[in-house]
PDB file of N, CA and C in Angstrom:
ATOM      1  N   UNK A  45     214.755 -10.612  -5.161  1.00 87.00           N
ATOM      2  CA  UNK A  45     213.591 -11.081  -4.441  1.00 87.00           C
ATOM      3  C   UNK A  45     213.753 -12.582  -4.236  1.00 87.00           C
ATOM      4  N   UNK A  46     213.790 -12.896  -3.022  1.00 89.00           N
ATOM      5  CA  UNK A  46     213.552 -14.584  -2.323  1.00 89.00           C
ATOM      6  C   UNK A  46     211.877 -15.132  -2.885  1.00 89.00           C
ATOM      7  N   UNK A  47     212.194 -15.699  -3.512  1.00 89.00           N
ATOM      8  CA  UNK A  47     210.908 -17.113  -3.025  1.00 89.00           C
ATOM      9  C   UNK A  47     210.807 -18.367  -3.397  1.00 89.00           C
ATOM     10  N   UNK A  48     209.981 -18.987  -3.076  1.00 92.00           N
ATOM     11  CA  UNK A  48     210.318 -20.518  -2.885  1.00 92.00           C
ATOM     12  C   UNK A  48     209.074 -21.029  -3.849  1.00 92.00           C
ATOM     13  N   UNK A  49     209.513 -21.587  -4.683  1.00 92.00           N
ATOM     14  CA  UNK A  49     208.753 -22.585  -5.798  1.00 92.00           C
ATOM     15  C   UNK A  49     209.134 -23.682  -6.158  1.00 92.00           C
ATOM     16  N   UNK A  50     208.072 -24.392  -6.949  1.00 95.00           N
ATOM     17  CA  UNK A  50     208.676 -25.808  -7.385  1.00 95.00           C
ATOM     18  C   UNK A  50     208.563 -25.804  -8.635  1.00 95.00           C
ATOM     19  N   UNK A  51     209.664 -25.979  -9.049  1.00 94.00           N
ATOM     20  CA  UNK A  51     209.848 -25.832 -11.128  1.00 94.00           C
ATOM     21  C   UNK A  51     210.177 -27.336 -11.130  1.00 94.00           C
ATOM     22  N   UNK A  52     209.304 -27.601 -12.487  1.00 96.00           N
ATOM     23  CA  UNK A  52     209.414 -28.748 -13.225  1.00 96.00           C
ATOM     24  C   UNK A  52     210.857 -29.096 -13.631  1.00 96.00           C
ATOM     25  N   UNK A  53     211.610 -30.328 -13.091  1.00 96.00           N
ATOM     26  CA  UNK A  53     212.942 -30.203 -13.678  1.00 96.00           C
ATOM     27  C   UNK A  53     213.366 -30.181 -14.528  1.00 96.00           C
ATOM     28  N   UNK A  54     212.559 -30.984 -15.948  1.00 97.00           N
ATOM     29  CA  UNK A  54     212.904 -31.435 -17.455  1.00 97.00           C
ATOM     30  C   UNK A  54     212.496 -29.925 -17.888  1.00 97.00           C
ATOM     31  N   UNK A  55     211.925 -29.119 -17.505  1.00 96.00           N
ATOM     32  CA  UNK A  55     211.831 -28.159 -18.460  1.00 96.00           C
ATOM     33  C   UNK A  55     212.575 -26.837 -18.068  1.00 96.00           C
ATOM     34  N   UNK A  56     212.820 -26.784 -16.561  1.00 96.00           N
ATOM     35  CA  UNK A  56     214.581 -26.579 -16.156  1.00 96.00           C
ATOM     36  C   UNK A  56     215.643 -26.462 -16.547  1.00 96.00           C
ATOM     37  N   UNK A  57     215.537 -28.129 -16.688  1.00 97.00           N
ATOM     38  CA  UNK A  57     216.756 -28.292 -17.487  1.00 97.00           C
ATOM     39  C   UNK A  57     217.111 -27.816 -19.009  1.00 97.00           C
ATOM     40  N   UNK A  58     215.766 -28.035 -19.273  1.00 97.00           N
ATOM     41  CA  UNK A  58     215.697 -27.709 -21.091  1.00 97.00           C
ATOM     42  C   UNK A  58     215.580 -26.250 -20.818  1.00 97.00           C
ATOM     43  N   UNK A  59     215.292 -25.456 -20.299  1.00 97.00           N
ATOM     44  CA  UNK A  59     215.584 -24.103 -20.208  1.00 97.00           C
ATOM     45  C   UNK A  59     216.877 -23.684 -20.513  1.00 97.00           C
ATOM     46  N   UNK A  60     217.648 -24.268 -19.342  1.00 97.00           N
ATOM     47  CA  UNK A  60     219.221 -24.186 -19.025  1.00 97.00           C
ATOM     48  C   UNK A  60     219.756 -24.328 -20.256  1.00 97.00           C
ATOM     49  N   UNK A  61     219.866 -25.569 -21.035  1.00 97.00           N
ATOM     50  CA  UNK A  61     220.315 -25.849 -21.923  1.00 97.00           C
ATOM     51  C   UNK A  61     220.458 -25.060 -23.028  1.00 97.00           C
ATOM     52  N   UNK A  62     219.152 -24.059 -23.134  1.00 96.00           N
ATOM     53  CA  UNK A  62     218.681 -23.569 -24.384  1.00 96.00           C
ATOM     54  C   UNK A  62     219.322 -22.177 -24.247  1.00 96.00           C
ATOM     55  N   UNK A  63     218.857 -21.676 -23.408  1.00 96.00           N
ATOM     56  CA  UNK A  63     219.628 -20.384 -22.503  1.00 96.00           C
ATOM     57  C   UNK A  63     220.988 -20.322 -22.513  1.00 96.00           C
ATOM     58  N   UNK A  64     221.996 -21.474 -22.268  1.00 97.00           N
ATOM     59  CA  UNK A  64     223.225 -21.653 -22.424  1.00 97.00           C
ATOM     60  C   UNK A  64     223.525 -21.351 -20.254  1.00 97.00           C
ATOM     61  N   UNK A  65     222.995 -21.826 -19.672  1.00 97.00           N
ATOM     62  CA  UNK A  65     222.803 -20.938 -18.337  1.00 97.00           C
ATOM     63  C   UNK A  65     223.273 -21.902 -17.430  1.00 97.00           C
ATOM     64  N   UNK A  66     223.747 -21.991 -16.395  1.00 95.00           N
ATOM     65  CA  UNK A  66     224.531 -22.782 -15.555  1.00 95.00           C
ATOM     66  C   UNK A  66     223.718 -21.919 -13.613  1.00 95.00           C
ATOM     67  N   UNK A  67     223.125 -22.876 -13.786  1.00 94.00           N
ATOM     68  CA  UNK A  67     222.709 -22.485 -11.944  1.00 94.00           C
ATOM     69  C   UNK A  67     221.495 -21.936 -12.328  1.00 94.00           C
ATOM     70  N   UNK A  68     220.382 -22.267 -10.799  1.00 94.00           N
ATOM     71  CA  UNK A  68     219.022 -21.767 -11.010  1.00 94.00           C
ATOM     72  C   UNK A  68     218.704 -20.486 -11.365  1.00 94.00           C
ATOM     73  N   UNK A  69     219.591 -19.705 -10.772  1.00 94.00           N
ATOM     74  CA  UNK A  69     219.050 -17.909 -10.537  1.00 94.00           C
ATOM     75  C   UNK A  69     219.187 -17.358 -11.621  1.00 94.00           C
ATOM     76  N   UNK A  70     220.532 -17.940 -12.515  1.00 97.00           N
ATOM     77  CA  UNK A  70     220.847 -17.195 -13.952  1.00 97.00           C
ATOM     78  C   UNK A  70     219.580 -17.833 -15.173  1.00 97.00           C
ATOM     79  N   UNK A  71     219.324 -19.111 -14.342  1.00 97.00           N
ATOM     80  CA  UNK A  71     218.479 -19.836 -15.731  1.00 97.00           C
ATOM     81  C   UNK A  71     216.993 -19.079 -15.510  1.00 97.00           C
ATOM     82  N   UNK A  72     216.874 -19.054 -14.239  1.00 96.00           N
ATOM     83  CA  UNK A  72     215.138 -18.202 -13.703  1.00 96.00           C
ATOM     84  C   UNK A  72     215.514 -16.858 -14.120  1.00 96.00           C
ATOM     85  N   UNK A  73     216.444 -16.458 -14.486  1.00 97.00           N
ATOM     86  CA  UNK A  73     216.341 -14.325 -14.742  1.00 97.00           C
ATOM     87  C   UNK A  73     216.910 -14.741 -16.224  1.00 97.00           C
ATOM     88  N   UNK A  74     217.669 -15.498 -16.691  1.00 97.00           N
ATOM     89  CA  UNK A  74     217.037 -15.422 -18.416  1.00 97.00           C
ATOM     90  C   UNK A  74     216.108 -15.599 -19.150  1.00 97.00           C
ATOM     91  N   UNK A  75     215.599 -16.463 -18.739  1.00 96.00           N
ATOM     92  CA  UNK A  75     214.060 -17.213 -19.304  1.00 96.00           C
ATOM     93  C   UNK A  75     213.298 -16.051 -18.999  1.00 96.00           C
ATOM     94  N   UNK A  76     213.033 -15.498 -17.872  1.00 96.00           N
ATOM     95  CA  UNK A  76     212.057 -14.418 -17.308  1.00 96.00           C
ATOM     96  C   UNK A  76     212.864 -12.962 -18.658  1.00 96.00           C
ATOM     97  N   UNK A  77     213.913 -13.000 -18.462  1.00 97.00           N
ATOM     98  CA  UNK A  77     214.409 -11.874 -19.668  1.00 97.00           C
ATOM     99  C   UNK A  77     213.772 -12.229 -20.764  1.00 97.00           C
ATOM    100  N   UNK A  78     213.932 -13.527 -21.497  1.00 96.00           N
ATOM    101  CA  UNK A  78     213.659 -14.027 -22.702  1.00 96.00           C
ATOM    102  C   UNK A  78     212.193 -13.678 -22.964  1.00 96.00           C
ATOM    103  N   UNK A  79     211.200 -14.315 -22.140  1.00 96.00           N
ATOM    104  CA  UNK A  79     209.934 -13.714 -22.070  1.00 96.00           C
ATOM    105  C   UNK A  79     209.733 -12.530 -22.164  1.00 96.00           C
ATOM    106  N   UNK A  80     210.247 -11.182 -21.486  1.00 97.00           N
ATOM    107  CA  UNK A  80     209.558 -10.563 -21.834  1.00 97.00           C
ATOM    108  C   UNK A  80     210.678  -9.603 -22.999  1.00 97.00           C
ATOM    109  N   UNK A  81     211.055 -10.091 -23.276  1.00 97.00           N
ATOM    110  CA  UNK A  81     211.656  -9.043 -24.880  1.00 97.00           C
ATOM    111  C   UNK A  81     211.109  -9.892 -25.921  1.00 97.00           C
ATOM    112  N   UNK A  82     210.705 -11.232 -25.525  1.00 97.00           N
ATOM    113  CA  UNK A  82     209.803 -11.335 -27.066  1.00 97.00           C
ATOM    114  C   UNK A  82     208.218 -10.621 -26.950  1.00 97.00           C
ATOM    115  N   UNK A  83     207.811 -10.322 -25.822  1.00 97.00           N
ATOM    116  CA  UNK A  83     206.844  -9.668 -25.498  1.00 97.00           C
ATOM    117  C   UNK A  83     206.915  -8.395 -25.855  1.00 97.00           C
ATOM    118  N   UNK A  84     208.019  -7.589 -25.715  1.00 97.00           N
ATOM    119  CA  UNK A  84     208.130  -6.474 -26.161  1.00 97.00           C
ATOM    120  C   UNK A  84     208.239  -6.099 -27.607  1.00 97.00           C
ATOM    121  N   UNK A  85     208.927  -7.225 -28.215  1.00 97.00           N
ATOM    122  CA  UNK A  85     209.193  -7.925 -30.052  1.00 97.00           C
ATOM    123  C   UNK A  85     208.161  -7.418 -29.939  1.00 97.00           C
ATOM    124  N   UNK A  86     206.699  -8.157 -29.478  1.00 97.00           N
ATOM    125  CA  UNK A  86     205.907  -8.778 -30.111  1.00 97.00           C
ATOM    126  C   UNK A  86     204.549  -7.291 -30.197  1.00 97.00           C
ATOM    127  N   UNK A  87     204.540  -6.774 -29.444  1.00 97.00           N
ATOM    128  CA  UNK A  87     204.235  -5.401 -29.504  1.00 97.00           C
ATOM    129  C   UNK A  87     204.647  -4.315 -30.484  1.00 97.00           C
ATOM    130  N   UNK A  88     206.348  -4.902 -30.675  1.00 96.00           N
ATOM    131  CA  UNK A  88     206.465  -3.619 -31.595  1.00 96.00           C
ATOM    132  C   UNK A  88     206.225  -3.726 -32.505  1.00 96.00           C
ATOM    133  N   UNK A  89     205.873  -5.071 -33.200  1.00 95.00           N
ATOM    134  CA  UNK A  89     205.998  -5.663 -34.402  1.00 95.00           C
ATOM    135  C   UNK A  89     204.376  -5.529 -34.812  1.00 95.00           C
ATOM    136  N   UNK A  90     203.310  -5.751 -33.691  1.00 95.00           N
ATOM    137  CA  UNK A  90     201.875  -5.206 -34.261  1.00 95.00           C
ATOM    138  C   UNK A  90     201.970  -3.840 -33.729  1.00 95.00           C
ATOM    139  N   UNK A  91     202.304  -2.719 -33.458  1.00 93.00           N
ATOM    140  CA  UNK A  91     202.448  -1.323 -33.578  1.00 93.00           C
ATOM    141  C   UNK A  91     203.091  -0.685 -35.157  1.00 93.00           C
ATOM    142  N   UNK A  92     204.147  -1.848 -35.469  1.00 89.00           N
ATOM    143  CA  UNK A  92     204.528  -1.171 -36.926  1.00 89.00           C
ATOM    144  C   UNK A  92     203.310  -2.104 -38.205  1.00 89.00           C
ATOM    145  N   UNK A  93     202.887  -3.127 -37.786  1.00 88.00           N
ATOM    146  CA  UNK A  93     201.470  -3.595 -38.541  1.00 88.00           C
ATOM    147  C   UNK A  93     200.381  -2.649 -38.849  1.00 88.00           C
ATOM    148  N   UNK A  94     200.534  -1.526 -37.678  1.00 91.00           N
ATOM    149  CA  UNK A  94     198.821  -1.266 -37.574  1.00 91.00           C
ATOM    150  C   UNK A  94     199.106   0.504 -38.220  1.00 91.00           C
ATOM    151  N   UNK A  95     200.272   0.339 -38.576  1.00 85.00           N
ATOM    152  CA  UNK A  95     200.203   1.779 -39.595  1.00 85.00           C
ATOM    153  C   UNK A  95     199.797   2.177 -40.771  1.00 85.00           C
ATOM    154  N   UNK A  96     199.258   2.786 -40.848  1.00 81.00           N
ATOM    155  CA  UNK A  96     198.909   2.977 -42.466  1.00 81.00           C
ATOM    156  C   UNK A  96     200.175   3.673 -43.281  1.00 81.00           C
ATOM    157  N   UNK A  97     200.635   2.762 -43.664  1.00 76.00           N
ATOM    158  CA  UNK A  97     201.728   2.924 -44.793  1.00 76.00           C
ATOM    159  C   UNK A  97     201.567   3.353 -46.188  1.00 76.00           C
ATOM    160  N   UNK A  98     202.006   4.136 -46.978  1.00 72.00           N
ATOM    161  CA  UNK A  98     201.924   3.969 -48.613  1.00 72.00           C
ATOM    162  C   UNK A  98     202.394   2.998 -49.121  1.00 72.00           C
ATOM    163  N   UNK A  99     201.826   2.067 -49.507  1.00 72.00           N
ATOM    164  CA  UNK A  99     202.868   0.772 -50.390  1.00 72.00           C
ATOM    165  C   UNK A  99     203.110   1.188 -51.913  1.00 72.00           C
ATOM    166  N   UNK A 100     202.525   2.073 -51.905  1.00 73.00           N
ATOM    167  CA  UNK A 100     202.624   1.839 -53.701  1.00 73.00           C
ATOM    168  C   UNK A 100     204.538   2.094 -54.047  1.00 73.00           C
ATOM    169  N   UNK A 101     204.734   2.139 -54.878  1.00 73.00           N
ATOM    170  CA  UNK A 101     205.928   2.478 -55.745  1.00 73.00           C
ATOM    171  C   UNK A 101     206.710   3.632 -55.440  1.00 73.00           C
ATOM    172  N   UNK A 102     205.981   4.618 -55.850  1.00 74.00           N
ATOM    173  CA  UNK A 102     206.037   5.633 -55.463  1.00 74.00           C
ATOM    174  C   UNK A 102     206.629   6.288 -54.056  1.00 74.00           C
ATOM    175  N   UNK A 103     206.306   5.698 -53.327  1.00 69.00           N
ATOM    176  CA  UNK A 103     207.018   6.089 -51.963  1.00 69.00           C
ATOM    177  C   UNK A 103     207.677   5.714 -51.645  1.00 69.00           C
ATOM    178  N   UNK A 104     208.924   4.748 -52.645  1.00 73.00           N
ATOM    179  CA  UNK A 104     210.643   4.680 -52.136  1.00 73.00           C
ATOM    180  C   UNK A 104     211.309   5.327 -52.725  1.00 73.00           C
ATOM    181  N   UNK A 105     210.526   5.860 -53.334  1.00 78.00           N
ATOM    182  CA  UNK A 105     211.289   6.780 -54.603  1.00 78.00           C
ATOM    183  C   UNK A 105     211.748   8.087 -53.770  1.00 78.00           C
ATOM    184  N   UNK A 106     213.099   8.652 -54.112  1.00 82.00           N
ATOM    185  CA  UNK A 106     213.454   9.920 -53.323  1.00 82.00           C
ATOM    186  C   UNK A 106     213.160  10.789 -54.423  1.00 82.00           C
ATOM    187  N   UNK A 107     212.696  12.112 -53.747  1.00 79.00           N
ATOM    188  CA  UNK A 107     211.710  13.003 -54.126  1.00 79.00           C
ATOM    189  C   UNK A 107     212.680  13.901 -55.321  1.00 79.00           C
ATOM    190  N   UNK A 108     212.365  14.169 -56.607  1.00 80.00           N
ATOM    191  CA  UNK A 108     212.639  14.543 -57.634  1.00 80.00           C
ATOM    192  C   UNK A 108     212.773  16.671 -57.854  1.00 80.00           C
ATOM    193  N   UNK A 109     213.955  16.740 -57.532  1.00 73.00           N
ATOM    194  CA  UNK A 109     213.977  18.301 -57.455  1.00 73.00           C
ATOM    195  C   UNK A 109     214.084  19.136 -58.780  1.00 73.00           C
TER     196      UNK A 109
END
Protein backbone atom coordinates (compact mmCIF):
# COMPACT_ATOMS: atom_id res chain seq x y z
CA UNK A 1 0.00 0.00 0.00
CA UNK A 2 1.28 3.69 -1.23
CA UNK A 3 0.87 6.61 1.05
CA UNK A 4 2.27 9.69 1.78
CA UNK A 5 3.12 10.90 5.39
CA UNK A 6 5.35 12.93 7.34
CA UNK A 7 7.41 10.98 10.04
CA UNK A 8 9.35 12.71 12.56
CA UNK A 9 13.02 12.19 11.55
CA UNK A 10 14.84 11.72 15.05
CA UNK A 11 12.49 9.13 15.87
CA UNK A 12 13.02 7.56 12.31
CA UNK A 13 16.06 7.49 12.74
CA UNK A 14 16.03 6.07 16.26
CA UNK A 15 13.65 3.53 14.94
CA UNK A 16 16.14 2.49 12.22
CA UNK A 17 18.80 2.23 14.51
CA UNK A 18 17.03 0.12 17.02
CA UNK A 19 15.40 -2.14 14.41
CA UNK A 20 18.85 -2.63 12.87
CA UNK A 21 16.87 -1.43 9.40
CA UNK A 22 18.38 0.41 6.49
CA UNK A 23 15.70 2.38 4.16
CA UNK A 24 12.17 3.75 4.96
CA UNK A 25 9.89 0.79 3.88
CA UNK A 26 11.93 -1.90 5.88
CA UNK A 27 12.13 0.57 8.98
CA UNK A 28 8.02 1.48 8.51
CA UNK A 29 7.10 -2.59 8.19
CA UNK A 30 9.37 -3.44 11.24
CA UNK A 31 8.35 -1.05 13.71
CA UNK A 32 4.64 -1.67 12.44
CA UNK A 33 5.75 -5.68 12.96
CA UNK A 34 7.31 -4.79 16.30
CA UNK A 35 4.07 -3.19 17.45
CA UNK A 36 1.95 -5.49 16.88
CA UNK A 37 3.65 -8.83 18.29
CA UNK A 38 4.18 -7.02 21.44
CA UNK A 39 0.48 -6.48 21.18
CA UNK A 40 -0.11 -9.89 20.61
CA UNK A 41 2.72 -10.70 23.74
CA UNK A 42 0.68 -8.61 25.47
CA UNK A 43 -2.68 -10.39 25.16
CA UNK A 44 -1.32 -13.62 25.62
CA UNK A 45 0.33 -12.86 28.62
CA UNK A 46 -3.15 -11.39 30.35
CA UNK A 47 -5.08 -14.52 28.84
CA UNK A 48 -2.54 -16.86 30.74
CA UNK A 49 -3.04 -14.20 33.98
CA UNK A 50 -6.68 -14.57 33.99
CA UNK A 51 -6.70 -18.43 34.58
CA UNK A 52 -7.48 -19.97 37.48
CA UNK A 53 -4.57 -22.05 38.18
CA UNK A 54 -3.82 -24.48 41.23
CA UNK A 55 -0.77 -22.99 42.87
CA UNK A 56 -0.53 -25.05 45.67
CA UNK A 57 2.28 -27.80 45.79
CA UNK A 58 0.52 -30.30 44.96
CA UNK A 59 -0.06 -29.72 41.39
CA UNK A 60 3.58 -30.21 40.08
CA UNK A 61 3.66 -33.17 41.56
CA UNK A 62 3.18 -36.15 38.90
CA UNK A 63 0.36 -38.21 39.90
CA UNK A 64 1.29 -41.24 42.24
CA UNK A 65 0.17 -44.80 40.83
Amino acid sequence: MRTVIDIDEDLFDEAAEELGTKGREATVNAALEHFARRHRQREAVAAILSMDLDHSTDAWRPPVN
